[in-house]
Tab-separated table of C-alpha atoms and ligand atoms in Angstrom:
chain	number	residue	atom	x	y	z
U	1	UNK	CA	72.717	-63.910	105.984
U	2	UNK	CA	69.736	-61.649	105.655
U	3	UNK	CA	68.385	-61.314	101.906
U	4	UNK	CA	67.828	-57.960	102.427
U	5	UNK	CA	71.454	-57.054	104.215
U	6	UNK	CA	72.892	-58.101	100.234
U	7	UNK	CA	72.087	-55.454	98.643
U	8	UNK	CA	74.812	-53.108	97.935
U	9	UNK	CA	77.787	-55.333	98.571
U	10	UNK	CA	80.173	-56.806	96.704
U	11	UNK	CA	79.725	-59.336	93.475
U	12	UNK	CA	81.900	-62.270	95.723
U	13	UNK	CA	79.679	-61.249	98.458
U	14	UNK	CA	76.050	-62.047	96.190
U	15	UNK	CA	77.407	-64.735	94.641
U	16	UNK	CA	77.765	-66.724	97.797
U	17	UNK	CA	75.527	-65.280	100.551
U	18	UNK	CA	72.451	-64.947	97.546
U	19	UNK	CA	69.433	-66.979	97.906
U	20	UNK	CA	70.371	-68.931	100.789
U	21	UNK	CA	69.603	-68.438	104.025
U	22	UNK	CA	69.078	-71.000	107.196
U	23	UNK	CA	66.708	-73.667	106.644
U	24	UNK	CA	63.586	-73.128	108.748
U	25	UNK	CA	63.239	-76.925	109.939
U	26	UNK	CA	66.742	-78.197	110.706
U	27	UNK	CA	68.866	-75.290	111.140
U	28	UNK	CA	71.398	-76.368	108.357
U	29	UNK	CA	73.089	-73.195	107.203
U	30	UNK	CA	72.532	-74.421	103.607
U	31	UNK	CA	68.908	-74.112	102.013
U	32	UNK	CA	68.023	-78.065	100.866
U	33	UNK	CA	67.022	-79.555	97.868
U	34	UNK	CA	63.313	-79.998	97.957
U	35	UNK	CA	62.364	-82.777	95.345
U	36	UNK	CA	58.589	-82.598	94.939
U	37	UNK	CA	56.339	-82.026	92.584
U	38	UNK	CA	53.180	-80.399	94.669
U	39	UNK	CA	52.799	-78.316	97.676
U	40	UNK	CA	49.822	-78.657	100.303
U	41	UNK	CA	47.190	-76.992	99.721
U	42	UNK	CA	45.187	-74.527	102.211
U	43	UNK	CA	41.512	-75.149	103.277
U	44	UNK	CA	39.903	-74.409	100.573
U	45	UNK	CA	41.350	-74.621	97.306
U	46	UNK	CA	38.874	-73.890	94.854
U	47	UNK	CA	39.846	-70.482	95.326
U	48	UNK	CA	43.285	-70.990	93.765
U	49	UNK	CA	44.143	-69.991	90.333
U	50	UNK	CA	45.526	-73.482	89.215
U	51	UNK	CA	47.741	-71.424	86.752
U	52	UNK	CA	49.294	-68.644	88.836
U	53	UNK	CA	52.496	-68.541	89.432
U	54	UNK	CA	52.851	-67.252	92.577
U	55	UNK	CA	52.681	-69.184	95.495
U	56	UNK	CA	53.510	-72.492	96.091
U	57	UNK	CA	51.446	-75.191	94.418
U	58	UNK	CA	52.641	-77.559	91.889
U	59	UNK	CA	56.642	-77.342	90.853
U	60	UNK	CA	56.063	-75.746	87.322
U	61	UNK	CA	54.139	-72.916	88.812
U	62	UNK	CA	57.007	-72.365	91.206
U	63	UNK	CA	59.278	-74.469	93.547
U	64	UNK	CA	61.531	-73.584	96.437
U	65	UNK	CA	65.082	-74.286	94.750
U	66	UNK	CA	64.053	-72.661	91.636
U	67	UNK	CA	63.071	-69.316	93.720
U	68	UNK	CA	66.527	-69.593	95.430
U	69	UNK	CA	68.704	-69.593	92.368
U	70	UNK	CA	66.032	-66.847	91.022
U	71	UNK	CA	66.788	-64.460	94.097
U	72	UNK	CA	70.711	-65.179	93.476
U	73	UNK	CA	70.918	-64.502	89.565
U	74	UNK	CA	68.548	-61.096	90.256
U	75	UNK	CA	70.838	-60.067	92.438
U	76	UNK	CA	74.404	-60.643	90.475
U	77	UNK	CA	72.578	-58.749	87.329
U	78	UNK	CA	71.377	-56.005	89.103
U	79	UNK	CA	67.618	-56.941	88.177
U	80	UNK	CA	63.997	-56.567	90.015
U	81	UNK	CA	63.493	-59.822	88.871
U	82	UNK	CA	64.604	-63.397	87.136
U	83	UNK	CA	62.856	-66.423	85.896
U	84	UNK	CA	64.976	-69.610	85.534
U	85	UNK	CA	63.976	-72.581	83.117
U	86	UNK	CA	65.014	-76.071	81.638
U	87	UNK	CA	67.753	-74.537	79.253
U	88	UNK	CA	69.223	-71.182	77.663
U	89	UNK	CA	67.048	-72.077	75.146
U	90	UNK	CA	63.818	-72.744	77.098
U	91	UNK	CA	64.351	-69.394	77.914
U	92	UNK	CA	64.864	-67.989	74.461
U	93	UNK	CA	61.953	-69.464	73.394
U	94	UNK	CA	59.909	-68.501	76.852
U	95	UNK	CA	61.050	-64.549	75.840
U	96	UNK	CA	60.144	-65.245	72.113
U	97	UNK	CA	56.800	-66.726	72.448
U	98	UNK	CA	55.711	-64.180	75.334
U	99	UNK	CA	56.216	-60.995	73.921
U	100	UNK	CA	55.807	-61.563	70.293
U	101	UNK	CA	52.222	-61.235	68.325
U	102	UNK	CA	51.425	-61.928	64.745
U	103	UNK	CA	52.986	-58.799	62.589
U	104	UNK	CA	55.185	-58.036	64.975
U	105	UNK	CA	59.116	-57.585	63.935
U	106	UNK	CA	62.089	-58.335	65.093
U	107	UNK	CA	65.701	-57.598	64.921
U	108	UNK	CA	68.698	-59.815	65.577
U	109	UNK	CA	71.818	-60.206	65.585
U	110	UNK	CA	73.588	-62.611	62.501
U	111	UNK	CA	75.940	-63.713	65.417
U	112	UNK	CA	73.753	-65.602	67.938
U	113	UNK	CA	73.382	-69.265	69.438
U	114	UNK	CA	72.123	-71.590	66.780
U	115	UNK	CA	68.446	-72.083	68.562
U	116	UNK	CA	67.904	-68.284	68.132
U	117	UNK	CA	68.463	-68.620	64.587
U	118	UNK	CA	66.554	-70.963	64.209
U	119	UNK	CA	63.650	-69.818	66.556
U	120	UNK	CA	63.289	-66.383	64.823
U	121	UNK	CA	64.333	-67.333	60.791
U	122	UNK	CA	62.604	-70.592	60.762
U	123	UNK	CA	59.639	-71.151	63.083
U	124	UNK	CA	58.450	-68.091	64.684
U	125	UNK	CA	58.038	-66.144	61.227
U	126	UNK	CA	56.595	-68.988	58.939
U	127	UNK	CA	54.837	-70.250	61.731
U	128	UNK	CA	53.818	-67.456	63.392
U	129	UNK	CA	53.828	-64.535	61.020
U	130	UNK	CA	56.470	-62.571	62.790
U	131	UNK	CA	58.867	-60.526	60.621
U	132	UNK	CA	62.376	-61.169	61.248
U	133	UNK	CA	65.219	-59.194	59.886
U	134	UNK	CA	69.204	-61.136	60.396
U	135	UNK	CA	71.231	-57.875	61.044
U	136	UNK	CA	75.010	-57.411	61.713
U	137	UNK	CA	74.199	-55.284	65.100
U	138	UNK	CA	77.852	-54.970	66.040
U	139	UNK	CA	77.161	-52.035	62.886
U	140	UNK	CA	74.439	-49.608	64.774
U	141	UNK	CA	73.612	-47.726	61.126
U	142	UNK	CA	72.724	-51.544	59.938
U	143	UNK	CA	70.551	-51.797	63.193
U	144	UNK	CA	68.622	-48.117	62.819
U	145	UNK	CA	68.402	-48.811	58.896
U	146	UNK	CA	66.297	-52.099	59.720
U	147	UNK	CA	63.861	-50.455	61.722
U	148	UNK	CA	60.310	-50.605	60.547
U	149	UNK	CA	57.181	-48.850	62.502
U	150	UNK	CA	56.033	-52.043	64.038
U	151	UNK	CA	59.782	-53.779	65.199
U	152	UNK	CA	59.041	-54.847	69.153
U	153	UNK	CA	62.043	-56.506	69.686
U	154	UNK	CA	65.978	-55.938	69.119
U	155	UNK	CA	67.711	-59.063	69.944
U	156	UNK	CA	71.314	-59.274	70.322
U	157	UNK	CA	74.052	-61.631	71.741
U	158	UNK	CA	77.295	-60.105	73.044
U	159	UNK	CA	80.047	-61.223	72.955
U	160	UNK	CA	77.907	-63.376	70.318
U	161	UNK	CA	78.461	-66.899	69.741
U	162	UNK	CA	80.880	-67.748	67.515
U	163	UNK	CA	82.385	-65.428	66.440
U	164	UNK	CA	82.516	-63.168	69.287
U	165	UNK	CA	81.371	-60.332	67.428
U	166	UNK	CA	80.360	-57.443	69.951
U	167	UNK	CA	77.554	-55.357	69.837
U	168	UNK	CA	77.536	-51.830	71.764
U	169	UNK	CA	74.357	-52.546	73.932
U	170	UNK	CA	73.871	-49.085	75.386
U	171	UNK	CA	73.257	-47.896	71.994
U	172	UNK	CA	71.857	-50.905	70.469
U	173	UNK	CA	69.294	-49.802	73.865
U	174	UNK	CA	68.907	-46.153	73.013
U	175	UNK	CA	67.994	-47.418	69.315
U	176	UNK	CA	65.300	-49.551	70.782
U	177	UNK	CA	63.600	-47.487	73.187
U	178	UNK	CA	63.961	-44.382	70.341
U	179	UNK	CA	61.719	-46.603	68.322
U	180	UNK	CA	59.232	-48.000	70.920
U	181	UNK	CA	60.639	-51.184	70.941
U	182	UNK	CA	62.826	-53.573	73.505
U	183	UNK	CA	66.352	-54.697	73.489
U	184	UNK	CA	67.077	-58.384	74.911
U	185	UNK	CA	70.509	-59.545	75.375
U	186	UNK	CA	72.049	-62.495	75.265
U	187	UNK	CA	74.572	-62.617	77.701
U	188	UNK	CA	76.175	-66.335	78.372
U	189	UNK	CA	79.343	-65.651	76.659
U	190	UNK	CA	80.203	-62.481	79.335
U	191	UNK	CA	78.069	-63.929	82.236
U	192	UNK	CA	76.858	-60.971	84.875
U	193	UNK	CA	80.310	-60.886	86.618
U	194	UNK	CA	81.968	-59.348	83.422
U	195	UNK	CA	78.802	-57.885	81.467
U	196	UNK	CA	75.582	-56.471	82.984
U	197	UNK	CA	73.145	-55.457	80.151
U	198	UNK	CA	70.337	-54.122	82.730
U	199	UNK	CA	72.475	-51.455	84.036
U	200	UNK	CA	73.316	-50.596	80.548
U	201	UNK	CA	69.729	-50.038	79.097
U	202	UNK	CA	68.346	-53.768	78.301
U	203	UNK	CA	64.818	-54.542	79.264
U	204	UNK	CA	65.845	-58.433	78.905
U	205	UNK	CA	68.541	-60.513	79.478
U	206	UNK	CA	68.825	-63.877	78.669
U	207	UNK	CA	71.618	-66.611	80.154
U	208	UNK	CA	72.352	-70.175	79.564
U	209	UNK	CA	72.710	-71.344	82.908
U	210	UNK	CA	74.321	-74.302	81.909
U	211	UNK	CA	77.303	-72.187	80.870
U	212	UNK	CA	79.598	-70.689	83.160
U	213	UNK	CA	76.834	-69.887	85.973
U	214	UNK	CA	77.045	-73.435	86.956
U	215	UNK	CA	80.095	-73.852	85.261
U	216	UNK	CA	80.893	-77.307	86.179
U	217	UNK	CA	79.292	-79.234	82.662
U	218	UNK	CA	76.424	-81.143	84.688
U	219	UNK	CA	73.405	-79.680	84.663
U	220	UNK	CA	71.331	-77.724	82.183
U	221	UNK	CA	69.646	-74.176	83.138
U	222	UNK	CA	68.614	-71.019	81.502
U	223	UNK	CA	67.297	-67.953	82.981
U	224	UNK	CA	65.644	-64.688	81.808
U	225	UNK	CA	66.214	-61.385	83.851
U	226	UNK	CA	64.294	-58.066	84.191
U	227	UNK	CA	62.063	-55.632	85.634
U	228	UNK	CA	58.883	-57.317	87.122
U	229	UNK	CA	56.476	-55.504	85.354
U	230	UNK	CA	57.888	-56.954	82.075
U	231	UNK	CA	58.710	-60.802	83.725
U	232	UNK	CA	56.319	-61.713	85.424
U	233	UNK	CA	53.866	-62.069	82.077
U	234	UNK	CA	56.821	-64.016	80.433
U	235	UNK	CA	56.692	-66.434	84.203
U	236	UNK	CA	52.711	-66.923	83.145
U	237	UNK	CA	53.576	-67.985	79.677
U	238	UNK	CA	57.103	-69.470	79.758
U	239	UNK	CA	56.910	-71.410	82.810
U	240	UNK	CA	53.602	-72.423	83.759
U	241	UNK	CA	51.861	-72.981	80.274
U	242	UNK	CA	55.170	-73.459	77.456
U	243	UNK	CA	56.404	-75.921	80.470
U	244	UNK	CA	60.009	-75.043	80.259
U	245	UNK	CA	60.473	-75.692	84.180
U	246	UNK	CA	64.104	-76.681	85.700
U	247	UNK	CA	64.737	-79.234	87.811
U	248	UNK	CA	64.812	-78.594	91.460
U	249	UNK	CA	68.341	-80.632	91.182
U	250	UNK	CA	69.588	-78.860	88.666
U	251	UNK	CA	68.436	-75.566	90.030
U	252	UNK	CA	70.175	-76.985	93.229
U	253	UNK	CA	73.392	-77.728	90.735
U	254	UNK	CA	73.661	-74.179	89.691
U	255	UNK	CA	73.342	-72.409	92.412
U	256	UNK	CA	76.404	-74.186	94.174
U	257	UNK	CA	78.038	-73.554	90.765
U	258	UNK	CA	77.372	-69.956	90.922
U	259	UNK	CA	78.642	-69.654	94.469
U	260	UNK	CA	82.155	-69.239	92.740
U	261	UNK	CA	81.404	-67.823	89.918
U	262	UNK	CA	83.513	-64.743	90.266
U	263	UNK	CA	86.780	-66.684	91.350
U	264	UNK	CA	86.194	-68.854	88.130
U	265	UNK	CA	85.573	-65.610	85.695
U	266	UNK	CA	88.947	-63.923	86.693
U	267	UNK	CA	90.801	-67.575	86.178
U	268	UNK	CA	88.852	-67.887	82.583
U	269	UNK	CA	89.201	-64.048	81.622
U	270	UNK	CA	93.163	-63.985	82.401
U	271	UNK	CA	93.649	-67.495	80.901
U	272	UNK	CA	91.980	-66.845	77.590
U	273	UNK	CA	93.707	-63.200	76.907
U	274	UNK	CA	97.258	-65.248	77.584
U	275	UNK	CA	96.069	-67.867	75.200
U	276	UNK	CA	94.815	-65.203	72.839
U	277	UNK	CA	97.625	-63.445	72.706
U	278	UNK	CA	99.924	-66.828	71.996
U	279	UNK	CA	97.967	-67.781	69.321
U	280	UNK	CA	97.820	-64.188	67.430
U	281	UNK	CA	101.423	-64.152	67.450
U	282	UNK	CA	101.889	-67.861	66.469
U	283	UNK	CA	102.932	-68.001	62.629
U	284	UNK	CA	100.886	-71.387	61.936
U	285	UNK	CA	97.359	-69.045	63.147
U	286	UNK	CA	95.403	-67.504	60.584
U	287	UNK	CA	93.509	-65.064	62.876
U	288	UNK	CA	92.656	-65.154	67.158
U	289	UNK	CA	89.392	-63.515	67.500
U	290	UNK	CA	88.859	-62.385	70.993
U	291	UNK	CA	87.399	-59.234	72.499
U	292	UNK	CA	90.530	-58.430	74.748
U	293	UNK	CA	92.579	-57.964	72.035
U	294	UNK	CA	93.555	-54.843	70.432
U	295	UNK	CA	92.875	-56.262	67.183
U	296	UNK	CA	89.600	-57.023	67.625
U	297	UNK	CA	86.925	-55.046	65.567
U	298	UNK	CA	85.345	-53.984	68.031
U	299	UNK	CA	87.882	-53.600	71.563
U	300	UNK	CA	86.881	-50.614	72.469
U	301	UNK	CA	83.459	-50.905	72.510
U	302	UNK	CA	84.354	-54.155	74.553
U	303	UNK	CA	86.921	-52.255	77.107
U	304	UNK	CA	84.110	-49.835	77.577
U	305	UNK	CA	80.899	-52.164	78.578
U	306	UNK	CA	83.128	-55.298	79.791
U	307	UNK	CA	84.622	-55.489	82.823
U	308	UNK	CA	86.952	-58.826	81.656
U	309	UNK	CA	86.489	-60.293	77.904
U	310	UNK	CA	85.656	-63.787	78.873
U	311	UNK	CA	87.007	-67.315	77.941
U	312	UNK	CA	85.706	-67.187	74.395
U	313	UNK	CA	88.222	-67.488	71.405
U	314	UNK	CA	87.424	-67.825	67.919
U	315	UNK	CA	90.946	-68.538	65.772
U	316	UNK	CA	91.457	-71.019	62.695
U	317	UNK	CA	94.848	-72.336	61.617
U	318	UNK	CA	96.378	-71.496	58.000
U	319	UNK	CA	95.634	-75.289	57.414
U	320	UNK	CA	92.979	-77.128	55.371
U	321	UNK	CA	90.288	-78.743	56.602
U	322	UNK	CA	91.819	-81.997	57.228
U	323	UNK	CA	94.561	-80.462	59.094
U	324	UNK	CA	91.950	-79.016	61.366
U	325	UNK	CA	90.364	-82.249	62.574
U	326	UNK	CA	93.849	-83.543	62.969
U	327	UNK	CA	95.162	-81.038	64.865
U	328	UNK	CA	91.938	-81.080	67.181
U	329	UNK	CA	92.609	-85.269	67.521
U	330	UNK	CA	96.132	-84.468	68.722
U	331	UNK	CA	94.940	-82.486	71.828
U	332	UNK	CA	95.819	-83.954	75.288
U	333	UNK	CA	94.416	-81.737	77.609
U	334	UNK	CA	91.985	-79.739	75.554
U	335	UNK	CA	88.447	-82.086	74.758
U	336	UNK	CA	86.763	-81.865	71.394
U	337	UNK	CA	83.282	-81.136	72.375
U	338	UNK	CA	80.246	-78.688	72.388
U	339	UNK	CA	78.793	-76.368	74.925
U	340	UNK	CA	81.711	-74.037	76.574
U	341	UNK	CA	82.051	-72.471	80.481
U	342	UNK	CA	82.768	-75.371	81.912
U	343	UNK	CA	85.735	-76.157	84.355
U	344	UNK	CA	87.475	-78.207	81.523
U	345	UNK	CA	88.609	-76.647	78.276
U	346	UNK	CA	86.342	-77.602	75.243
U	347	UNK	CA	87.370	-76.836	71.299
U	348	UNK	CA	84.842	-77.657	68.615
U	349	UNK	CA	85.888	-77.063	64.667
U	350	UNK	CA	83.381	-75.251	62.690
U	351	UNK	CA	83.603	-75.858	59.078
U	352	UNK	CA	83.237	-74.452	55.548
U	353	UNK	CA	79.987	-75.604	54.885
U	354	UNK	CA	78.726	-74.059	58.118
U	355	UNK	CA	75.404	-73.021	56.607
U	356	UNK	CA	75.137	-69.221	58.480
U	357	UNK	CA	78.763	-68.234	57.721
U	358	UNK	CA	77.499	-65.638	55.341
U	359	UNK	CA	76.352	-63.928	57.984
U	360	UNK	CA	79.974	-63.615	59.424
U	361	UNK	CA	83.241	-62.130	58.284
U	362	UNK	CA	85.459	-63.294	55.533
U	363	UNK	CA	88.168	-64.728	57.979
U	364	UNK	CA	85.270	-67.107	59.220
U	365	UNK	CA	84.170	-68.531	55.945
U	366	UNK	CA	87.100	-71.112	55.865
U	367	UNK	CA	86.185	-72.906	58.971
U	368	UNK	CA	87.512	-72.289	62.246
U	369	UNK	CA	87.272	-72.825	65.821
U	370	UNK	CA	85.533	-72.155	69.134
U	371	UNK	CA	87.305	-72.527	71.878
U	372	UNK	CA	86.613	-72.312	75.361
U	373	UNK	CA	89.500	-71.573	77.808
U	374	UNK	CA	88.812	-73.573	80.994
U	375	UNK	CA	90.365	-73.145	84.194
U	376	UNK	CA	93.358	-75.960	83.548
U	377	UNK	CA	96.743	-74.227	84.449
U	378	UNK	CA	97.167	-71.635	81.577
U	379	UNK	CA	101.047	-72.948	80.696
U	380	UNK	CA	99.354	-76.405	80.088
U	381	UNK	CA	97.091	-75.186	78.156
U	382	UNK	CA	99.724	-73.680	75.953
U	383	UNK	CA	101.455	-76.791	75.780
U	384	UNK	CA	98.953	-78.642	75.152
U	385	UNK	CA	98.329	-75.979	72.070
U	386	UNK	CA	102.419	-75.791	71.153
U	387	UNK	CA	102.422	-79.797	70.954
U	388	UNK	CA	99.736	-80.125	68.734
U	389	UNK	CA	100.901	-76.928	66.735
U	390	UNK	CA	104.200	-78.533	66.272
U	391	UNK	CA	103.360	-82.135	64.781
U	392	UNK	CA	101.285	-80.119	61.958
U	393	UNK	CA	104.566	-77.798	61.522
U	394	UNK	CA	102.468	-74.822	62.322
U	395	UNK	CA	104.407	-73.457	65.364
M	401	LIG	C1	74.478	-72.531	74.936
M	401	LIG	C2	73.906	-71.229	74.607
M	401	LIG	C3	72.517	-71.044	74.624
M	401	LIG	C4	71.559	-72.167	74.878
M	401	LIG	O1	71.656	-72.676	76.158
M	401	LIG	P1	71.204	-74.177	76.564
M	401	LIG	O2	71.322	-74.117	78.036
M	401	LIG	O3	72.189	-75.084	75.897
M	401	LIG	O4	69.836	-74.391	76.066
M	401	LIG	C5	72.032	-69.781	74.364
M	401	LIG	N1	72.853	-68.759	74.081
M	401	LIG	C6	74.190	-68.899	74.045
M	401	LIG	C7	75.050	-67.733	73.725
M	401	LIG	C8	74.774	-70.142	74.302
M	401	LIG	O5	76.090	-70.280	74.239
């Protein structure tokens, strides 16, 4: 259907119909996957700005598939406009290395994907001479209090990888924009069908594509969203001279992930808050952290800017750390593994030793785990969970 017909209707709606459209050539009611590298150029080139990035001339200035799944994720997070790269954190980095200057400084949040740590605490301010302060932002008086006349950039991740720590972003917004500065969220844990940060005050949002948007654990993506005027510098920069540029396949990949995203988020988001709620009241559990809970620090601030809590669970096991592996080893159904969103369940232990857990609560500073509820058939799940639970006599 029309692009322009989209706007306005419902999420299931966008999330199909969204950036395709009948091919011109054959007729196929699916837009193809166009694997080249350059486009033809008109008469005379010499007037083309070789590194523009509008128009169609070499596949890391722009590409058909990659403008398809951009028109799709603009439209599911209510944005003017999207750029999608390699990776989540091709996009990080794009965001990072665009807006920031020299003696600039930044906030962010002590809960965030490992790259952004390591992005803003190692490189970008011995490298770069960027200030960087590690905040708890899920505590807004921590935020305000870290403020200094020349902070550009609040960065926060929410729910926030792993602890699922949530941040309240319409204030964490008003806080920016009070002090001249932007807010950027990171929003792969939620995705757009339970979380949009634009409508709630953030000038950038950031997803790892290759989380639940595609969903399906084969293909890498990352995409950041927002008003033109502030994208389309970041395109310049990000895309056409950083490099980070997807793969028309994998932009291909994603979109036909996305297509059912919102069938997959209700699955994950009722599966994970049934699971949640087993493990909090199983004996052998040390703690369930997960923003649907009541128990969770921060559940109302969740209830209000959430519109489901996700498949994310933090929870640890009162068991040492051996007991932890071995529990993990015993799981049938559930796959010890990195990366999370995808179709199948995936656990991964994170230990002791992990060297940022000062950053989090006490609860996490004894290892724990991350778990991502896939869309397996919740009892399974559970049993899968009870079995392993059992043999280490924590049930
Ligand atoms: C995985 C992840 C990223 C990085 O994404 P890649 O696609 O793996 O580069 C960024 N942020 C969060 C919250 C993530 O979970």
């Amino acid at each position: 259907m029309k692009q322009s017909d989209l706007k306005g209707l419902g999420f299931a709606t966008q999330a199909i119909h969204g950036g395709n459209d009948i091919d011109g050539e054959t007729g196929a009611i699916r837009r193809p996957i166009t694997m080249a590298n350059s486009y033809a150029l008109p008469y005379d080139p010499t007037e083309m700005n070789w590194s523009s990035s509008g128009g169609r001339l070499y596949t890391r200035n722009g590409a058909a598939n990659q403008e398809y799944l951009q028109e799709k994720l603009a439209l599911l997070s209510g944005t003017e406009d999207c750029i999608v790269l390699a990776s989540g954190v091709a996009a990080l980095s794009g965001l990072f290395f665009s807006l920031l200057n020299s003696g600039d400084h930044v906030i962010f949040s002590g809960v965030t994907y490992i790259a952004a740590y390591r992005l803003l605490n190692e490189l970008f301010n011995t490298k770069f001479q960027i200030e960087t302060s590690l905040v708890d932002t899920s505590d807004l008086a921590a935020v305000r209090a870290a403020l200094r006349p020349n902070t550009k950039l609040i960065h926060i991740e929410t729910p926030g990888n792993p602890t699922t720590a949530v941040t309240d972003i319409e204030a964490a917004a008003d806080i920016a924009h009070a002090a001249g500065a932007y807010l950027s969220v990171d929003n792969t844990f939620a995705s757009p069908f339970n979380q949009r940060p634009a409508a709630l005050g953030a000038d950038f949002v950031v997803e790892s594509l290759t989380k639940y948007i595609n969903g399906h654990g084969d293909a890498l993506g990352g995409a950041i969203l927002g008003r033109t005027e502030l994208i389309d510098p970041i395109r310049l920069q990000a895309q056409v001279n950083l490099g980070g540029v997807i793969s028309p396949f994998n932009a291909w990949l994603i979109m036909r992930g996305a297509a059912t995203l919102p069938l997959r988020m209700q699955k994950h988001n009722e599966s994970a808050l049934e699971i949640a709620r087993f493990l909090e009241e199983t004996p052998g559990v040390r703690f369930a952290a997960y923003p649907g809970l009541p128990s969770h620090p921060r559940h109302e601030t969740a209830k209000k800017q959430m519109s489901g809590y996700g498949g994310m669970i933090a929870f640890a096991l009162k068991a040492d750390h051996d007991t932890h592996n071995r529990f993990v080893s015993r799981l049938r159904v559930i796959t010890s593994a990195v990366s999370l969103g995808h179709d199948e369940s995936l656990i991964v232990f994170l230990g002791e030793n992990d060297e940022r857990q000062y950053l989090y609560p006490p609860q996490f500073h004894e290892g724990f785990y991350r778990f991502s509820v896939g869309l397996e058939d919740t009892n399974d799940l559970i049993a899968d969970l009870k079995q392993a639970l059992s043999a280490e006599s924590l049930l």
